[in-house]
PDB file of C-alpha atoms in Angstrom:
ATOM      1  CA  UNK O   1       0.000   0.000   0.000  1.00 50.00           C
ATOM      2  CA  UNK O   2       2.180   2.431   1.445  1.00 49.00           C
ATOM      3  CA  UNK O   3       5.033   1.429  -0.572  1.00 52.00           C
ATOM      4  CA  UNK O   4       3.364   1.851  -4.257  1.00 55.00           C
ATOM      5  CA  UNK O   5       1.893   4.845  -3.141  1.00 52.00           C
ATOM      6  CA  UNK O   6       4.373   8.001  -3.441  1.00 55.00           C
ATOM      7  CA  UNK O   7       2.341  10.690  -3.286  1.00 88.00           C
ATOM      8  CA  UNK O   8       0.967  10.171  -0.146  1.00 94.00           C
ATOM      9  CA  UNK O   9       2.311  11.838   3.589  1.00 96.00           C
ATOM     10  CA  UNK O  10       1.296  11.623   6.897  1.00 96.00           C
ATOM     11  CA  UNK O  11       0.748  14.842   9.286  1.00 95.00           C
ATOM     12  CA  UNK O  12       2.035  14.474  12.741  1.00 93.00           C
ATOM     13  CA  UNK O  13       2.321  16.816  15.825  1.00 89.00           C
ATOM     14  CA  UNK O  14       4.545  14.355  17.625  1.00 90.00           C
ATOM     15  CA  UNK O  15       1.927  14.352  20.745  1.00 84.00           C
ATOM     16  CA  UNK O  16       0.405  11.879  22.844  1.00 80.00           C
ATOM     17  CA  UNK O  17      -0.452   9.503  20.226  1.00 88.00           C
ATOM     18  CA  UNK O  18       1.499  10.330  17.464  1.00 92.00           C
ATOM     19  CA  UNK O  19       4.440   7.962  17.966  1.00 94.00           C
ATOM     20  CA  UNK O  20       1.584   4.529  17.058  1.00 96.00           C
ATOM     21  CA  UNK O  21       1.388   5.800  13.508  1.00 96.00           C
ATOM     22  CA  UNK O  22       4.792   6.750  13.215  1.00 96.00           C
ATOM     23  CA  UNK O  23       5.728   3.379  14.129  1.00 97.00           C
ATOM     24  CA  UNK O  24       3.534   1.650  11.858  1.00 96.00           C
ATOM     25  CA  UNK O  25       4.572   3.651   9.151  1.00 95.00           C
ATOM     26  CA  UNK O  26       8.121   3.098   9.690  1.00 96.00           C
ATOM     27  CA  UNK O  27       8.075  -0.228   9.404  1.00 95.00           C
ATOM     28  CA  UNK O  28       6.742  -0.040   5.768  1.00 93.00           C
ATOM     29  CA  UNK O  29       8.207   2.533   4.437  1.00 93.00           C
ATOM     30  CA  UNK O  30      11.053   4.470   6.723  1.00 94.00           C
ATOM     31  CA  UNK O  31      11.244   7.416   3.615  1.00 94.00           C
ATOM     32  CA  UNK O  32       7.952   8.198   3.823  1.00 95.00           C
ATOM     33  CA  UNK O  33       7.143  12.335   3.977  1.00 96.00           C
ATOM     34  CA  UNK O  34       6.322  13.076   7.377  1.00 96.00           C
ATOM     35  CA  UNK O  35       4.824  16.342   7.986  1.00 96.00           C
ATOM     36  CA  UNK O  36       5.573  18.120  11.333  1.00 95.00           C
ATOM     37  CA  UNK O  37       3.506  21.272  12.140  1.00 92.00           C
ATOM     38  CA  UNK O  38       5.948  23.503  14.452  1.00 91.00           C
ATOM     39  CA  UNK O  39       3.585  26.195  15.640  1.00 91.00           C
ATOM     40  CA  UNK O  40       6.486  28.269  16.709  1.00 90.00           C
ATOM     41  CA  UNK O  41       4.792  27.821  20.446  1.00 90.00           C
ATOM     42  CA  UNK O  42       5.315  24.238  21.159  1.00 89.00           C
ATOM     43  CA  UNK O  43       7.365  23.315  24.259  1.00 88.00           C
ATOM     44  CA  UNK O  44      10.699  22.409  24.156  1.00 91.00           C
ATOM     45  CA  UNK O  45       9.993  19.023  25.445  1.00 91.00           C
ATOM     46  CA  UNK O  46       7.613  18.558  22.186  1.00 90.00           C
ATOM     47  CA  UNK O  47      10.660  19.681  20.046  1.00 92.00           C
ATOM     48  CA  UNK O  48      13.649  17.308  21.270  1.00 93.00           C
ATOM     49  CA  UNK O  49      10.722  14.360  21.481  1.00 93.00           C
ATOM     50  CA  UNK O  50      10.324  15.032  18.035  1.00 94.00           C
ATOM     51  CA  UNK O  51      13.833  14.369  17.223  1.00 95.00           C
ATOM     52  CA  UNK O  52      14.272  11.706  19.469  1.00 94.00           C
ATOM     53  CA  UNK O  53      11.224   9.746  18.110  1.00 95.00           C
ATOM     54  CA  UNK O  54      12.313  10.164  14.081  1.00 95.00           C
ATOM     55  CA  UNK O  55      15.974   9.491  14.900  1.00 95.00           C
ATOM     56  CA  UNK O  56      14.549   6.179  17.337  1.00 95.00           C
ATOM     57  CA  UNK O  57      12.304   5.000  14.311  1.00 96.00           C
ATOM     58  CA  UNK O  58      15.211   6.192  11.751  1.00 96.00           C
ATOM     59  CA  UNK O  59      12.012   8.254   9.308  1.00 96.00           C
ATOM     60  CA  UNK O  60      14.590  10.057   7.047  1.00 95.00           C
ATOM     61  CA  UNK O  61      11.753  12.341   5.200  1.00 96.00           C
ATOM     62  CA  UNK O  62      10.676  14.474   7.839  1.00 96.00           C
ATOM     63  CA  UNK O  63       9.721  18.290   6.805  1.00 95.00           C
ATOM     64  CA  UNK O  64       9.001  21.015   9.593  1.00 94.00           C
ATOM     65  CA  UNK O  65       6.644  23.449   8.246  1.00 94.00           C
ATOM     66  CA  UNK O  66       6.598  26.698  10.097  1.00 92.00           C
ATOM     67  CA  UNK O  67       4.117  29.757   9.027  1.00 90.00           C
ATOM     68  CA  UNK O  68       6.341  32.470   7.389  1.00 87.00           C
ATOM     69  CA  UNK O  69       3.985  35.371   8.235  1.00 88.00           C
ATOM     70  CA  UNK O  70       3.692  35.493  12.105  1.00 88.00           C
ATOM     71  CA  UNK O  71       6.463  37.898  12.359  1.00 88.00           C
ATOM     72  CA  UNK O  72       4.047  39.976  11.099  1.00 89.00           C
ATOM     73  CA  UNK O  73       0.414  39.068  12.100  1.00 90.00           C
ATOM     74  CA  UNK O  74       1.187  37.914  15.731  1.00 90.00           C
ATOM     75  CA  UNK O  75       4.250  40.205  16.320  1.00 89.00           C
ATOM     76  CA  UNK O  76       4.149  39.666  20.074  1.00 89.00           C
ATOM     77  CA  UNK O  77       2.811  35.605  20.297  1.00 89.00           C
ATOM     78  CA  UNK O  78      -0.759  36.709  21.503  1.00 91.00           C
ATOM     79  CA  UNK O  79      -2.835  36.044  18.550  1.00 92.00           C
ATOM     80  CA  UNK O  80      -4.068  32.905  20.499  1.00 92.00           C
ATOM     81  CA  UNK O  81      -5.467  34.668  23.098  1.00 93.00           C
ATOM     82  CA  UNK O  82      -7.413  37.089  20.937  1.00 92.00           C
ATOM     83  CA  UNK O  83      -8.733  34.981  17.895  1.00 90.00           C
ATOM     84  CA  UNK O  84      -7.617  31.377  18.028  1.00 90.00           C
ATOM     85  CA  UNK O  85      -9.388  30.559  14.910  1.00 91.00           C
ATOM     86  CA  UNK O  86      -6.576  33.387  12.895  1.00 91.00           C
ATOM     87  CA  UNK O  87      -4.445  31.819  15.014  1.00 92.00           C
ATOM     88  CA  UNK O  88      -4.636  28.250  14.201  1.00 91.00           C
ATOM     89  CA  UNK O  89      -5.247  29.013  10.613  1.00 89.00           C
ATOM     90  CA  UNK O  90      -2.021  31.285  10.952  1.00 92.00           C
ATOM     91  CA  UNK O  91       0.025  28.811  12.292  1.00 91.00           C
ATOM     92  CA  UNK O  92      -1.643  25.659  11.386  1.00 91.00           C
ATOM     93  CA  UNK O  93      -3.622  25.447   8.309  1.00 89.00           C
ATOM     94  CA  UNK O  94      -1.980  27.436   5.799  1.00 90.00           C
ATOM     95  CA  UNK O  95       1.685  26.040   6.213  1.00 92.00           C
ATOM     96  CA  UNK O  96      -0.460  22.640   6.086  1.00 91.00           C
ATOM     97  CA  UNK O  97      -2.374  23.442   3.354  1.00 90.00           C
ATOM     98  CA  UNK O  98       0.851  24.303   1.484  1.00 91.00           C
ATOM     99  CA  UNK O  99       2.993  21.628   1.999  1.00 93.00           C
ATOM    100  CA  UNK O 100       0.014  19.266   1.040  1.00 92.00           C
ATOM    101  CA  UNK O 101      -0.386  21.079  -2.595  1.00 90.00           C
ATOM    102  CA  UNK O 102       2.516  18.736  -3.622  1.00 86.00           C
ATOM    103  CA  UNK O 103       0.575  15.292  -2.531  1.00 93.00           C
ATOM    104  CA  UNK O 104      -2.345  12.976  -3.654  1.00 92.00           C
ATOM    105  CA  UNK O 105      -3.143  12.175   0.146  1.00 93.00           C
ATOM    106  CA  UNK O 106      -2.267  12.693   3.496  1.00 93.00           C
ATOM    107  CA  UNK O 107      -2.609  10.106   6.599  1.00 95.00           C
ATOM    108  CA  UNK O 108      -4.155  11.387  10.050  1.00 92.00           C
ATOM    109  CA  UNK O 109      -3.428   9.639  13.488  1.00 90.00           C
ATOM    110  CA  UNK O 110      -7.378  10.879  14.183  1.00 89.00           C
ATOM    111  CA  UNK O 111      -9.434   8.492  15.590  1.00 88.00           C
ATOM    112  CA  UNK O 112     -13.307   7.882  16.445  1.00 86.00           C
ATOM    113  CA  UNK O 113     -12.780   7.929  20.196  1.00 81.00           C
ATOM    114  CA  UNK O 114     -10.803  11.399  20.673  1.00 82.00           C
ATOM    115  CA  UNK O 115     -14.481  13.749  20.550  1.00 77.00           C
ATOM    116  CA  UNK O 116     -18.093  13.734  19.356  1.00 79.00           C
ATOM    117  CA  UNK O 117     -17.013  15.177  15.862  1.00 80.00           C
ATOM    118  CA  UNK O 118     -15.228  12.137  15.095  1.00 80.00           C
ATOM    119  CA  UNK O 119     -17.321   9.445  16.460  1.00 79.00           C
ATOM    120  CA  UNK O 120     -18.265   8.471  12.673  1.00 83.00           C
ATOM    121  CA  UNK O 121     -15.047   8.873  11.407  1.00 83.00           C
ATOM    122  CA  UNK O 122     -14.018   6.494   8.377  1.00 85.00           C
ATOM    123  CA  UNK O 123     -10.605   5.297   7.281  1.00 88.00           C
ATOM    124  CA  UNK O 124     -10.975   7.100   4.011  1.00 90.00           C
ATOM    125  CA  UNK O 125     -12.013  10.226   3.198  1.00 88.00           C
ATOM    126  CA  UNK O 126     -12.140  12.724   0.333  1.00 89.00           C
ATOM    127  CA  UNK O 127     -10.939  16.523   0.836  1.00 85.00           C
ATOM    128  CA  UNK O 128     -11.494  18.496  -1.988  1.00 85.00           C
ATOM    129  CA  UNK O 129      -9.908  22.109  -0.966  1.00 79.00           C
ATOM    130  CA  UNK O 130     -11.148  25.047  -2.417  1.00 81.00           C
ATOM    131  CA  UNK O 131      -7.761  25.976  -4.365  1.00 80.00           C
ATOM    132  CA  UNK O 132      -6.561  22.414  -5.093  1.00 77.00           C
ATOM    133  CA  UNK O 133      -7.355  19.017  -6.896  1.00 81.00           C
ATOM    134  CA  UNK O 134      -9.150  16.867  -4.423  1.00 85.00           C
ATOM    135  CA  UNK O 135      -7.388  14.667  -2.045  1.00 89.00           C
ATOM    136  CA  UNK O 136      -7.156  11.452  -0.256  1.00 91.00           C
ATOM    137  CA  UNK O 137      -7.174  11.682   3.542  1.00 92.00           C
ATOM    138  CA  UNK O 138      -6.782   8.186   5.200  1.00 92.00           C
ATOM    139  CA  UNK O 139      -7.121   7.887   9.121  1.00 93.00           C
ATOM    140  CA  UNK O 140      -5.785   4.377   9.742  1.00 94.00           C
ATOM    141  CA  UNK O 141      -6.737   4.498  13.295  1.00 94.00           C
ATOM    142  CA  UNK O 142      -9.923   5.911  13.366  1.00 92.00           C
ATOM    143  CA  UNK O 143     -11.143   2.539  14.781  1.00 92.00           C
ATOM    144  CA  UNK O 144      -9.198   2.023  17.163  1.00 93.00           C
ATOM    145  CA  UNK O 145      -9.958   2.439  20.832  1.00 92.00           C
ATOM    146  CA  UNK O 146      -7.531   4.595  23.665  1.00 91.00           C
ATOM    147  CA  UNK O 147      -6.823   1.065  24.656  1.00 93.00           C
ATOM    148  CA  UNK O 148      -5.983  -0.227  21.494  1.00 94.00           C
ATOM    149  CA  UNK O 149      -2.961   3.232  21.308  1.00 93.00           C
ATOM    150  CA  UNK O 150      -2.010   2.454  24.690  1.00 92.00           C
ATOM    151  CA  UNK O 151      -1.615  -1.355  24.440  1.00 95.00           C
ATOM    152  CA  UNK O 152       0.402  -0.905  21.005  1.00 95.00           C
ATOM    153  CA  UNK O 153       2.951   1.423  22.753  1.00 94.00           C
ATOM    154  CA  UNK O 154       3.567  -0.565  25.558  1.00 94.00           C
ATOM    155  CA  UNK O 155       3.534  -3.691  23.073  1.00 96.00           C
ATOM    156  CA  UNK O 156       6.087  -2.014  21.244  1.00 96.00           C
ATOM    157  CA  UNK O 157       8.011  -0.060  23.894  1.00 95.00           C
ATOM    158  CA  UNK O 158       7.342   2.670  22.270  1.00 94.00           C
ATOM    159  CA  UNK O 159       8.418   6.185  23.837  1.00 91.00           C
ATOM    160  CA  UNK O 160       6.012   8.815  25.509  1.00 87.00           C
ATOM    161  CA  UNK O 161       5.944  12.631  25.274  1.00 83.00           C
ATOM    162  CA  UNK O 162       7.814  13.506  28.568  1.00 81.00           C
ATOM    163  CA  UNK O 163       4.534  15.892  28.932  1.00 76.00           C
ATOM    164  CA  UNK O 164       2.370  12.936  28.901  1.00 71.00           C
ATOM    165  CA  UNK O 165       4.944  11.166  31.282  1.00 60.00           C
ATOM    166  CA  UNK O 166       5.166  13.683  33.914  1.00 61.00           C
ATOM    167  CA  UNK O 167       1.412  13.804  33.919  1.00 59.00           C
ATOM    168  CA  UNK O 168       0.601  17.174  31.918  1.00 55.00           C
ATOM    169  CA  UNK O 169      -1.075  15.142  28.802  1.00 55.00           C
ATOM    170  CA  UNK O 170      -2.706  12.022  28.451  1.00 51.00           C
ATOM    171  CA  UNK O 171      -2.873   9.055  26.265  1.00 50.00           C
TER     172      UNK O 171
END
């Protein structure tokens, strides 16, 4: 699958859960693009997990997309506090939205049981943006359970977030 399928990458913010499909997707296919969202406000701890997890799992194809523009519309780091919508789209969205212009597909970590929104979620989806060709979006997970993610780390001794270790996250 993975393997005759180029034009596909998978999104990750490194978090609590991040590191199952990371792990399953290493073992297929090591140079697939992985797609790392730095919102220029992450924690350190987020950061050097990051590199930890890709240099543990060896996933040689990772690009950190960072918004170019927040130097100028969130000069002072605020614009979360004020609109979080600008903000997310700011920091989130667009450098997502651009790095994906160059792909068929993109696979998600989401899954069914992580809020109401998702409780019908599918493994495949279409996304059809408003300013590019339509897309694949596949969400491998979505059926699994918080006991499935948690079983399949400890399965596969699998690292945790040291935020989700000392407590501030969970999984």
């Amino acid at each position: 699958a993975l393997e005759t399928a180029p034009n596909l990458a998978l999104v990750s913010s490194f978090g609590a859960e991040s590191v199952v499909l990371l792990h399953l997707a290493a073992m297929i296919k090591r140079d697939l693009p992985v797609l790392f969202i730095d919102t220029q406000m992450l924690f350190t701890e987020t950061l050097v997990y990051q590199q930890e997890v890709a240099e543990r799992l060896n996933l040689t194809n990772i690009t950190i997309l960072r918004s170019g523009h927040t130097a100028r519309s969130d000069p002072d780091g605020t614009l979360h506090q004020t609109d979080p919508d600008a903000c997310c789209a700011l920091r989130k969205s667009q450098p997502l939205a651009a790095a994906l212009r160059g792909f068929d597909g993109w696979l998600t970590g989401r899954k069914r049981f992580q809020s109401g929104t998702r409780a019908q979620l599918e493994h495949f989806e279409c996304e059809a943006p408003a300013d590019a060709p339509p897309r694949l979006k596949v969400n491998p997970l979505a059926h699994w359970t918080a006991h499935d993610v948690r079983d399949y780390i400890a399965e596969h001794r699998l690292p945790r977030p040291p935020l989700v270790a000392r407590g501030y996250a969970s999984i």
